[in-house]
Coordinates of C-alpha atoms and ligand atoms in Angstrom, one line a residue:
M1 CA 162.4 37.1 67.6
S2 CA 159.7 39.3 66.0
T3 CA 156.8 36.8 65.9
D4 CA 154.3 37.3 68.8
L5 CA 154.7 33.9 70.3
T6 CA 151.4 34.2 72.2
K7 CA 149.4 34.3 69.0
L8 CA 150.7 30.9 67.7
S9 CA 149.0 27.5 68.0
A10 CA 150.5 24.8 70.2
V11 CA 151.6 22.9 67.1
E12 CA 153.4 26.0 65.8
I13 CA 155.1 26.7 69.1
A14 CA 156.3 23.0 69.5
G15 CA 157.6 23.2 65.9
L16 CA 159.7 26.3 66.6
V17 CA 161.0 24.8 69.8
A18 CA 161.9 21.5 68.2
K19 CA 163.8 23.3 65.4
G20 CA 165.6 25.5 67.9
E21 CA 164.1 28.7 66.4
T22 CA 162.9 29.7 69.8
S23 CA 163.4 28.3 73.2
A24 CA 160.9 27.0 75.7
V25 CA 162.1 29.8 78.1
E26 CA 161.4 32.4 75.5
V27 CA 157.9 31.0 74.8
T28 CA 157.1 30.8 78.5
Q29 CA 158.4 34.3 79.3
A30 CA 156.2 35.7 76.4
H31 CA 153.1 34.1 78.0
L32 CA 154.1 35.2 81.5
D33 CA 154.5 38.8 80.2
R34 CA 151.1 38.6 78.5
I35 CA 149.5 37.4 81.7
A36 CA 151.1 40.3 83.6
A37 CA 149.7 42.7 80.9
V38 CA 146.1 41.5 80.7
D39 CA 145.1 39.3 83.7
D40 CA 144.2 42.1 86.0
R41 CA 141.3 42.7 83.6
V42 CA 140.5 39.0 82.7
H43 CA 141.3 37.3 86.0
A44 CA 141.7 33.9 84.3
F45 CA 144.4 32.8 86.8
L46 CA 144.1 32.1 90.5
H47 CA 147.8 31.4 90.8
V48 CA 150.7 32.0 88.3
D49 CA 153.6 29.7 89.0
T50 CA 156.3 31.9 87.5
D51 CA 159.3 30.1 89.0
G52 CA 157.9 26.6 88.3
A53 CA 157.1 27.5 84.7
L54 CA 160.5 28.9 84.0
A55 CA 162.3 26.0 85.7
A56 CA 160.2 23.5 83.6
A57 CA 161.0 25.5 80.4
R58 CA 164.7 25.5 81.2
D59 CA 164.6 21.7 81.7
V60 CA 163.0 21.3 78.2
D61 CA 165.7 23.5 76.6
A62 CA 168.4 21.5 78.4
R63 CA 167.0 18.2 77.2
R64 CA 166.7 19.5 73.7
A65 CA 170.3 20.8 73.8
A66 CA 171.4 17.3 75.0
G67 CA 169.8 15.8 71.9
E68 CA 166.9 14.1 73.7
E69 CA 163.8 13.2 71.6
L70 CA 161.0 15.5 72.8
G71 CA 157.3 14.9 72.6
P72 CA 154.9 16.7 70.2
L73 CA 154.0 19.4 72.8
A74 CA 157.4 19.9 74.4
G75 CA 157.9 23.5 75.4
V76 CA 154.3 24.5 75.0
P77 CA 152.7 26.4 78.0
V78 CA 149.5 25.1 79.5
A79 CA 147.1 26.5 82.0
V80 CA 145.5 24.0 84.5
K81 CA 142.0 24.4 86.0
D82 CA 142.4 24.7 89.8
V83 CA 140.4 21.4 90.2
L84 CA 143.5 19.3 89.6
A85 CA 146.0 18.6 92.4
T86 CA 149.4 20.1 91.6
R87 CA 152.4 19.1 93.9
G88 CA 153.5 22.1 96.0
V89 CA 151.3 24.5 94.0
P90 CA 148.2 25.9 95.6
T91 CA 145.0 24.1 94.6
T92 CA 141.7 25.7 95.8
V93 CA 138.9 24.4 93.5
G94 CA 137.8 28.0 93.6
S95 CA 136.8 27.6 97.3
K96 CA 137.8 29.2 100.5
I97 CA 137.7 25.8 102.2
L98 CA 140.9 24.7 100.4
E99 CA 142.7 28.1 100.7
G100 CA 146.3 27.5 101.4
W101 CA 146.3 23.8 100.5
R102 CA 149.4 22.7 98.6
P103 CA 148.8 19.1 97.5
P104 CA 151.6 16.6 98.3
Y105 CA 151.1 14.9 94.9
D106 CA 150.3 15.6 91.2
A107 CA 147.1 14.4 89.5
T108 CA 147.8 11.8 86.8
I109 CA 147.0 14.4 84.1
V110 CA 149.4 16.9 85.6
Q111 CA 152.1 14.2 85.8
R112 CA 151.5 13.4 82.2
L113 CA 151.7 17.1 81.2
R114 CA 155.0 17.3 83.0
E115 CA 156.4 14.2 81.4
A116 CA 155.4 15.5 77.9
G117 CA 157.5 18.6 78.5
T118 CA 154.6 21.0 78.6
V119 CA 155.1 24.0 80.8
M120 CA 152.5 24.6 83.5
L121 CA 151.9 28.4 83.8
G122 CA 149.5 28.2 86.7
K123 CA 146.0 27.4 87.9
T124 CA 142.9 28.8 86.4
N125 CA 139.8 30.3 88.0
M126 CA 136.6 28.3 88.2
D127 CA 133.2 28.2 89.9
E128 CA 133.6 26.8 93.4
F129 CA 133.9 23.0 93.2
A130 CA 133.1 23.3 89.5
M131 CA 129.4 24.1 90.3
G132 CA 128.3 26.8 88.0
S133 CA 128.2 28.0 84.4
S134 CA 129.7 31.5 84.6
T135 CA 132.8 31.4 86.9
E136 CA 130.9 34.0 89.0
Y137 CA 130.6 31.4 91.8
S138 CA 134.4 31.4 92.4
A139 CA 135.2 32.4 95.9
Y140 CA 138.0 34.5 94.4
G141 CA 136.0 36.8 92.1
A142 CA 134.6 36.4 88.6
T143 CA 136.6 35.8 85.4
H144 CA 135.8 38.2 82.5
N145 CA 135.2 37.2 78.9
P146 CA 138.0 38.6 76.6
W147 CA 135.4 39.2 73.9
D148 CA 133.6 41.6 76.2
L149 CA 134.9 42.2 79.7
E150 CA 131.5 42.9 81.0
R151 CA 130.3 39.4 80.1
I152 CA 130.9 35.9 81.6
P153 CA 133.4 33.5 80.1
G154 CA 131.2 30.5 80.8
G155 CA 131.8 28.0 83.6
S156 CA 132.7 26.2 85.6
G157 CA 136.1 26.3 83.7
G158 CA 135.8 30.0 82.6
G159 CA 139.4 30.7 83.6
S160 CA 140.9 28.1 81.3
A161 CA 138.7 29.2 78.3
A162 CA 139.4 33.0 79.0
A163 CA 143.2 32.3 79.3
L164 CA 143.0 30.8 75.7
A165 CA 140.9 33.6 74.3
A166 CA 143.1 36.3 75.9
Y167 CA 146.2 34.6 74.5
E168 CA 147.6 34.0 78.0
A169 CA 148.1 30.3 77.2
P170 CA 147.8 28.2 74.0
L171 CA 146.5 25.2 75.8
A172 CA 144.5 24.6 79.0
I173 CA 142.9 21.8 81.0
G174 CA 139.3 21.7 82.1
S175 CA 136.9 19.3 83.7
D176 CA 133.4 18.6 82.4
T177 CA 130.7 17.2 84.7
G178 CA 127.7 18.8 82.9
G179 CA 129.3 21.1 80.3
S180 CA 132.1 22.9 82.1
I181 CA 134.6 22.4 79.3
R182 CA 132.3 22.8 76.3
Q183 CA 130.1 25.7 77.5
P184 CA 133.1 28.0 78.3
G185 CA 134.6 26.9 74.9
A186 CA 131.4 28.0 73.1
V187 CA 131.1 31.4 74.7
T188 CA 134.8 32.3 74.4
G189 CA 135.2 31.1 70.8
T190 CA 137.6 28.4 71.7
V191 CA 137.6 24.6 71.4
G192 CA 136.7 22.4 74.4
A193 CA 136.5 18.6 74.4
K194 CA 134.9 16.3 77.0
P195 CA 136.5 12.9 76.5
T196 CA 134.6 9.6 76.9
Y197 CA 134.0 9.1 80.7
G198 CA 136.9 7.0 81.9
G199 CA 139.1 8.0 78.9
T200 CA 141.0 10.6 81.0
S201 CA 142.1 9.9 84.6
R202 CA 140.2 11.4 87.6
Y203 CA 143.1 10.6 89.9
G204 CA 143.9 13.9 91.6
L205 CA 140.8 15.6 90.3
V206 CA 138.9 17.1 93.2
A207 CA 135.6 15.1 93.0
F208 CA 132.3 16.8 92.4
S209 CA 130.1 14.1 90.9
S210 CA 132.2 11.0 90.4
S211 CA 130.0 9.2 87.9
L212 CA 130.1 12.3 85.6
D213 CA 133.4 14.2 86.2
T214 CA 135.6 14.1 83.1
P215 CA 138.8 16.1 82.7
G216 CA 139.8 17.1 79.2
P217 CA 141.6 19.5 76.8
C218 CA 140.9 23.1 75.9
A219 CA 142.6 24.9 73.0
R220 CA 142.2 27.4 70.2
T221 CA 142.3 24.8 67.4
V222 CA 140.9 21.3 67.1
L223 CA 144.3 19.8 66.3
D224 CA 145.8 21.4 69.4
A225 CA 143.0 20.0 71.5
A226 CA 143.5 16.5 70.0
L227 CA 147.3 16.6 70.7
L228 CA 146.6 17.6 74.3
H229 CA 144.0 14.9 74.6
Q230 CA 146.5 12.3 73.4
V231 CA 149.1 13.5 76.1
I232 CA 146.6 13.4 79.0
G233 CA 144.4 10.5 78.0
G234 CA 144.6 6.7 78.3
H235 CA 144.3 4.1 81.0
D236 CA 145.3 4.9 84.6
P237 CA 145.4 2.1 87.1
R238 CA 145.0 4.7 89.9
D239 CA 141.5 5.5 88.7
S240 CA 139.0 2.6 89.2
T241 CA 136.7 3.8 86.4
S242 CA 139.5 4.4 83.9
I243 CA 138.9 2.4 80.7
P244 CA 141.6 -0.3 80.3
A245 CA 141.8 0.2 76.5
P246 CA 144.0 2.2 74.2
L247 CA 142.8 5.8 73.4
P248 CA 141.4 6.2 69.9
D249 CA 143.8 8.0 67.6
V250 CA 142.3 11.5 68.0
V251 CA 145.3 13.3 66.4
A252 CA 145.0 11.3 63.2
A253 CA 141.3 11.9 63.2
A254 CA 141.7 15.7 63.6
R255 CA 144.3 15.8 60.8
R256 CA 142.0 13.8 58.6
G257 CA 139.1 16.1 59.4
A258 CA 141.2 19.2 58.5
G259 CA 141.2 17.9 55.0
G260 CA 137.6 19.0 54.8
D261 CA 136.1 15.8 53.4
L262 CA 133.1 14.3 55.3
T263 CA 131.9 12.1 52.5
G264 CA 130.1 9.1 54.0
V265 CA 129.6 10.7 57.4
K266 CA 126.1 10.8 58.6
L267 CA 125.2 13.5 61.2
G268 CA 122.0 13.8 63.2
I269 CA 120.7 17.2 64.4
V270 CA 119.1 16.7 67.8
S271 CA 115.6 18.2 67.0
E272 CA 114.9 18.9 70.7
F273 CA 117.8 21.3 70.8
T274 CA 117.1 23.5 67.8
G275 CA 113.7 24.9 68.7
E276 CA 112.3 27.1 71.4
G277 CA 114.7 28.2 74.1
A278 CA 117.7 28.9 71.9
E279 CA 118.5 32.5 70.9
P280 CA 117.8 33.2 67.3
G281 CA 121.4 34.3 66.7
V282 CA 122.7 31.0 68.0
L283 CA 120.3 29.1 65.8
A284 CA 121.3 31.1 62.8
A285 CA 125.0 30.5 63.3
F286 CA 124.2 26.8 63.9
R287 CA 122.1 26.5 60.7
E288 CA 124.9 28.1 58.7
S289 CA 127.4 25.6 60.0
V290 CA 125.1 22.7 59.2
D291 CA 125.1 24.0 55.6
A292 CA 128.9 24.1 55.7
L293 CA 129.0 20.5 57.0
A294 CA 126.7 19.4 54.2
K295 CA 128.9 21.1 51.6
L296 CA 131.9 19.1 53.0
G297 CA 129.9 15.9 52.1
A298 CA 128.2 15.0 55.3
E299 CA 124.7 13.6 55.1
I300 CA 122.5 15.5 57.6
V301 CA 119.3 14.2 59.1
E302 CA 117.0 15.2 62.0
V303 CA 117.0 12.9 65.0
S304 CA 114.6 13.0 67.9
C305 CA 116.0 12.2 71.3
P306 CA 112.8 12.7 73.4
N307 CA 114.4 12.0 76.8
F308 CA 117.1 14.7 76.4
T309 CA 114.6 17.3 77.7
Y310 CA 114.6 15.5 81.1
A311 CA 118.4 15.5 81.3
L312 CA 118.6 18.8 83.2
P313 CA 116.3 17.8 86.1
A314 CA 117.9 14.4 86.3
Y315 CA 121.4 15.9 86.4
Y316 CA 120.4 18.4 89.1
L317 CA 119.4 15.4 91.3
I318 CA 122.3 13.0 90.5
A319 CA 125.1 15.6 90.6
P320 CA 124.1 17.2 93.9
S321 CA 123.5 13.7 95.4
E322 CA 127.1 12.6 94.6
C323 CA 128.4 16.0 95.6
S324 CA 126.7 15.8 99.0
S325 CA 128.7 12.6 99.7
N326 CA 132.0 13.7 98.1
L327 CA 132.1 17.0 99.9
A328 CA 131.8 15.4 103.3
R329 CA 135.5 15.0 103.3
F330 CA 136.0 18.8 103.7
D331 CA 135.7 18.8 107.5
G332 CA 138.4 21.2 108.6
V333 CA 140.5 18.3 109.8
R334 CA 142.3 17.0 106.7
F335 CA 142.7 19.9 104.3
G336 CA 142.9 23.7 104.1
L337 CA 140.6 25.9 106.3
R338 CA 139.8 25.2 110.0
V339 CA 137.6 27.5 111.9
G340 CA 136.9 27.8 115.6
D341 CA 139.5 25.3 116.9
D342 CA 140.2 27.2 120.1
G343 CA 140.6 24.1 122.3
N344 CA 137.1 24.5 123.9
R345 CA 134.9 23.4 121.0
S346 CA 133.9 19.9 120.1
L347 CA 135.0 18.3 116.8
E348 CA 131.4 18.6 115.5
E349 CA 131.4 22.3 116.3
V350 CA 134.7 22.9 114.5
M351 CA 133.5 20.9 111.5
S352 CA 130.3 22.8 111.3
L353 CA 131.9 26.3 111.7
T354 CA 134.5 25.4 109.0
R355 CA 131.9 24.2 106.5
E356 CA 129.7 27.3 107.3
A357 CA 132.6 29.6 106.6
G358 CA 134.4 27.7 103.9
F359 CA 131.6 26.8 101.4
G360 CA 129.8 29.4 99.3
P361 CA 126.0 29.6 98.8
E362 CA 125.8 27.5 95.6
V363 CA 127.9 24.7 97.1
K364 CA 125.7 24.7 100.2
R365 CA 122.5 24.6 98.0
R366 CA 123.9 21.5 96.2
I367 CA 124.8 19.7 99.4
M368 CA 121.3 20.4 100.8
I369 CA 119.5 19.3 97.6
G370 CA 121.7 16.2 97.4
T371 CA 121.2 15.3 101.0
Y372 CA 117.5 15.6 100.6
A373 CA 117.3 13.6 97.4
L374 CA 119.2 10.7 99.1
S375 CA 117.3 10.8 102.3
S376 CA 115.2 7.8 103.4
G377 CA 111.6 8.2 102.2
Y378 CA 112.6 10.4 99.3
Y379 CA 115.4 8.3 97.7
D380 CA 113.2 6.4 95.2
A381 CA 111.2 9.5 94.3
Y382 CA 114.2 11.7 93.5
Y383 CA 117.5 9.9 93.2
G384 CA 116.0 6.6 92.0
Q385 CA 113.8 8.3 89.4
A386 CA 116.7 10.4 88.1
Q387 CA 118.8 7.2 87.6
K388 CA 115.9 5.8 85.6
V389 CA 115.9 8.9 83.4
R390 CA 119.7 8.5 83.0
T391 CA 119.0 5.0 81.5
L392 CA 116.4 6.4 79.1
I393 CA 118.8 9.1 77.9
T394 CA 121.5 6.4 77.3
R395 CA 118.9 4.5 75.3
D396 CA 118.2 7.6 73.2
F397 CA 121.9 7.9 72.4
T398 CA 122.2 4.2 71.5
A399 CA 119.2 4.4 69.2
A400 CA 120.5 7.6 67.6
F401 CA 123.9 6.0 66.9
E402 CA 122.3 3.1 65.1
R403 CA 121.1 5.7 62.6
V404 CA 123.9 8.3 62.5
D405 CA 127.7 8.5 63.2
A406 CA 127.5 11.5 65.4
L407 CA 124.9 14.0 66.8
I408 CA 125.2 17.8 66.5
S409 CA 123.5 20.7 68.2
P410 CA 124.4 24.2 69.4
T411 CA 126.6 23.9 72.4
T412 CA 124.6 26.4 74.4
P413 CA 121.2 28.0 74.1
F414 CA 122.6 31.5 74.4
V415 CA 125.8 33.5 73.9
A416 CA 127.9 34.9 76.8
F417 CA 125.6 36.9 79.1
P418 CA 126.4 40.0 81.1
I419 CA 128.1 39.4 84.5
G420 CA 125.3 39.4 87.2
A421 CA 122.5 38.6 84.8
R422 CA 121.7 35.1 86.0
T423 CA 123.0 34.9 89.6
S424 CA 119.8 35.8 91.3
D425 CA 117.9 32.7 89.9
P426 CA 119.8 29.4 90.0
Y427 CA 117.5 27.9 87.4
Q428 CA 118.5 30.5 84.8
M429 CA 122.1 29.6 85.5
Y430 CA 121.4 25.9 85.2
L431 CA 119.9 26.4 81.7
A432 CA 123.4 27.2 80.3
D433 CA 124.1 23.5 80.3
L434 CA 120.8 22.3 78.8
Y435 CA 122.5 20.9 75.6
T436 CA 125.7 19.6 77.1
I437 CA 124.3 17.5 80.1
P438 CA 122.9 14.5 78.1
T439 CA 126.4 13.5 77.0
N440 CA 127.6 13.5 80.6
L441 CA 124.7 11.3 81.7
Y442 CA 125.5 8.9 78.9
G443 CA 129.3 9.0 79.2
G444 CA 130.2 9.6 75.6
P445 CA 132.5 12.3 74.2
G446 CA 131.4 15.8 73.2
I447 CA 133.3 18.7 71.7
S448 CA 132.4 22.4 71.2
V449 CA 134.0 24.1 68.2
P450 CA 133.5 27.7 67.2
C451 CA 130.8 28.0 64.4
G452 CA 130.2 31.7 64.0
L453 CA 129.2 34.9 65.7
S454 CA 125.9 36.3 67.0
D455 CA 125.9 40.1 67.6
G456 CA 129.7 39.9 67.7
L457 CA 129.8 37.1 70.3
P458 CA 131.0 33.5 69.7
V459 CA 128.7 30.6 69.1
G460 CA 129.7 27.0 69.5
L461 CA 128.6 23.8 67.7
Q462 CA 128.6 20.6 69.7
V463 CA 129.5 17.2 68.2
M464 CA 128.5 14.2 70.3
A465 CA 129.8 10.7 69.5
P466 CA 129.4 7.2 70.8
T467 CA 131.5 6.1 73.8
M468 CA 135.2 5.5 72.9
A469 CA 134.6 7.1 69.4
D470 CA 136.4 10.3 70.5
D471 CA 138.2 10.2 67.2
R472 CA 135.0 10.6 65.3
M473 CA 134.0 13.8 67.0
Y474 CA 137.5 15.3 66.3
R475 CA 137.2 14.5 62.6
V476 CA 133.8 16.3 62.3
A477 CA 135.0 19.2 64.5
A478 CA 138.2 19.7 62.5
A479 CA 136.3 19.6 59.2
L480 CA 133.9 22.3 60.4
E481 CA 136.9 24.4 61.6
S482 CA 138.5 24.0 58.1
A483 CA 135.3 25.5 56.7
V484 CA 134.4 28.3 59.1
G485 CA 138.0 29.0 60.5
T486 CA 139.0 30.0 64.0
L487 CA 137.6 33.1 65.7
T488 CA 139.9 35.9 66.7
P489 CA 138.8 37.8 69.8
P490 CA 139.1 41.6 69.9
T491 CA 142.5 42.9 71.0
L492 CA 142.9 43.4 74.7
Ligands
LIG501 N1 127.0 24.0 85.1 C1 126.9 22.7 85.6 C2 126.8 22.7 87.1 O1 126.7 23.7 87.6 C3 128.0 21.8 85.1 C4 129.3 22.1 85.8 C5 130.4 21.2 85.4 O2 130.5 20.6 84.3 N2 131.4 21.1 86.3 O3 126.8 21.7 87.7

């Protein structure tokens, strides 16, 4: 077949497979070949599951040959962030402490991906334990942005976003605690959606900050992201915070938005996120897309959300606090690495040596900050205060959504920065998620959609919607995509 299968959208691939014009094996092989050709330069993958992928593809082809009704994404390859447990397939969370761990079970999302007939290509690179904004904090080396290999692909899910931009996979899974799906989407010119908290299952997702962690879809088009969202989303009794309600019809909303009519939709620009601090090129691309949204019929107003400026400090107390508790389970006894167990050392010594060797510097920094914020005498001043700020941010969202249907802002204050530019100062790295964090603290959905270029590098626009109104954000994102188009990265 002459078409380059790696350049197609998930919808196109699924269509060809369904009609028998190509096979799932052919599609999978094309993507495995692409990975073999470019991933030594991109390093999007930590593990490529060649045998597993081809076996899954053969199974889809056999089911189709037997006349079975296949789902809308059957035969489509997907790359999975290494934060989700995959049965028998290495799962490291980008950390040495889990090196060699092969989970005995699948995360709910992975199970749903398999049931839908998608083909898992492998596990993608990430900042260790999803803590970071550049994928440079992976214990296995940085991922490179396909737009410019000297630059970061965002983080923590830089591997998933880079795999899409390098045409190594048409679909990917990420997880978003403070921006880790949307920020990599923005800086790689791809689409990344953070669902409503509780709208996608956390079962089998290695926990970072349990009140914020939200797995979600990454793709090159809004419709592909919505289709993937529909496959992985919905109630899961194995996750206690999963919402026991049907998922909004995100696919119908994306199709409706693609029609390019936003008449009757009121959008609020977050005024705190369009001023000082954002790069001029980012603001210019954002302003142009706002004009495009207005041309599609949307009414645009400015909305002030004064507490959003405190989201970053609140997040950097709440997330480390939760992480300091969650990461206590990595003790050298239950999973992965164990150091110093020579028969003469006490359990405490082995735990301490394992954690010293297994965790990287950023993870240790978070554990220390979190332990301090939760310690007696400081709890009210730090953790308690941050929780109060979280409530104020939620109130800002509630008030805004009484006036507008959705909020918009740039996804990130700056485009992809050079590798190494922000690693020496943690605060500079934290700033990458300035605009995405409020949504996590509130719990609503947010999506990043490409909105233009600044000096040849992608810029993303973020749409934020009320909780359980994920369909609304897909409609607006698809409408914008219909006006500005998708971005094509330079050929690798
Ligand atoms: N960059 C943020 C952090 O380092 C967000 C990470 C995420 O969403 N997983 O915590």
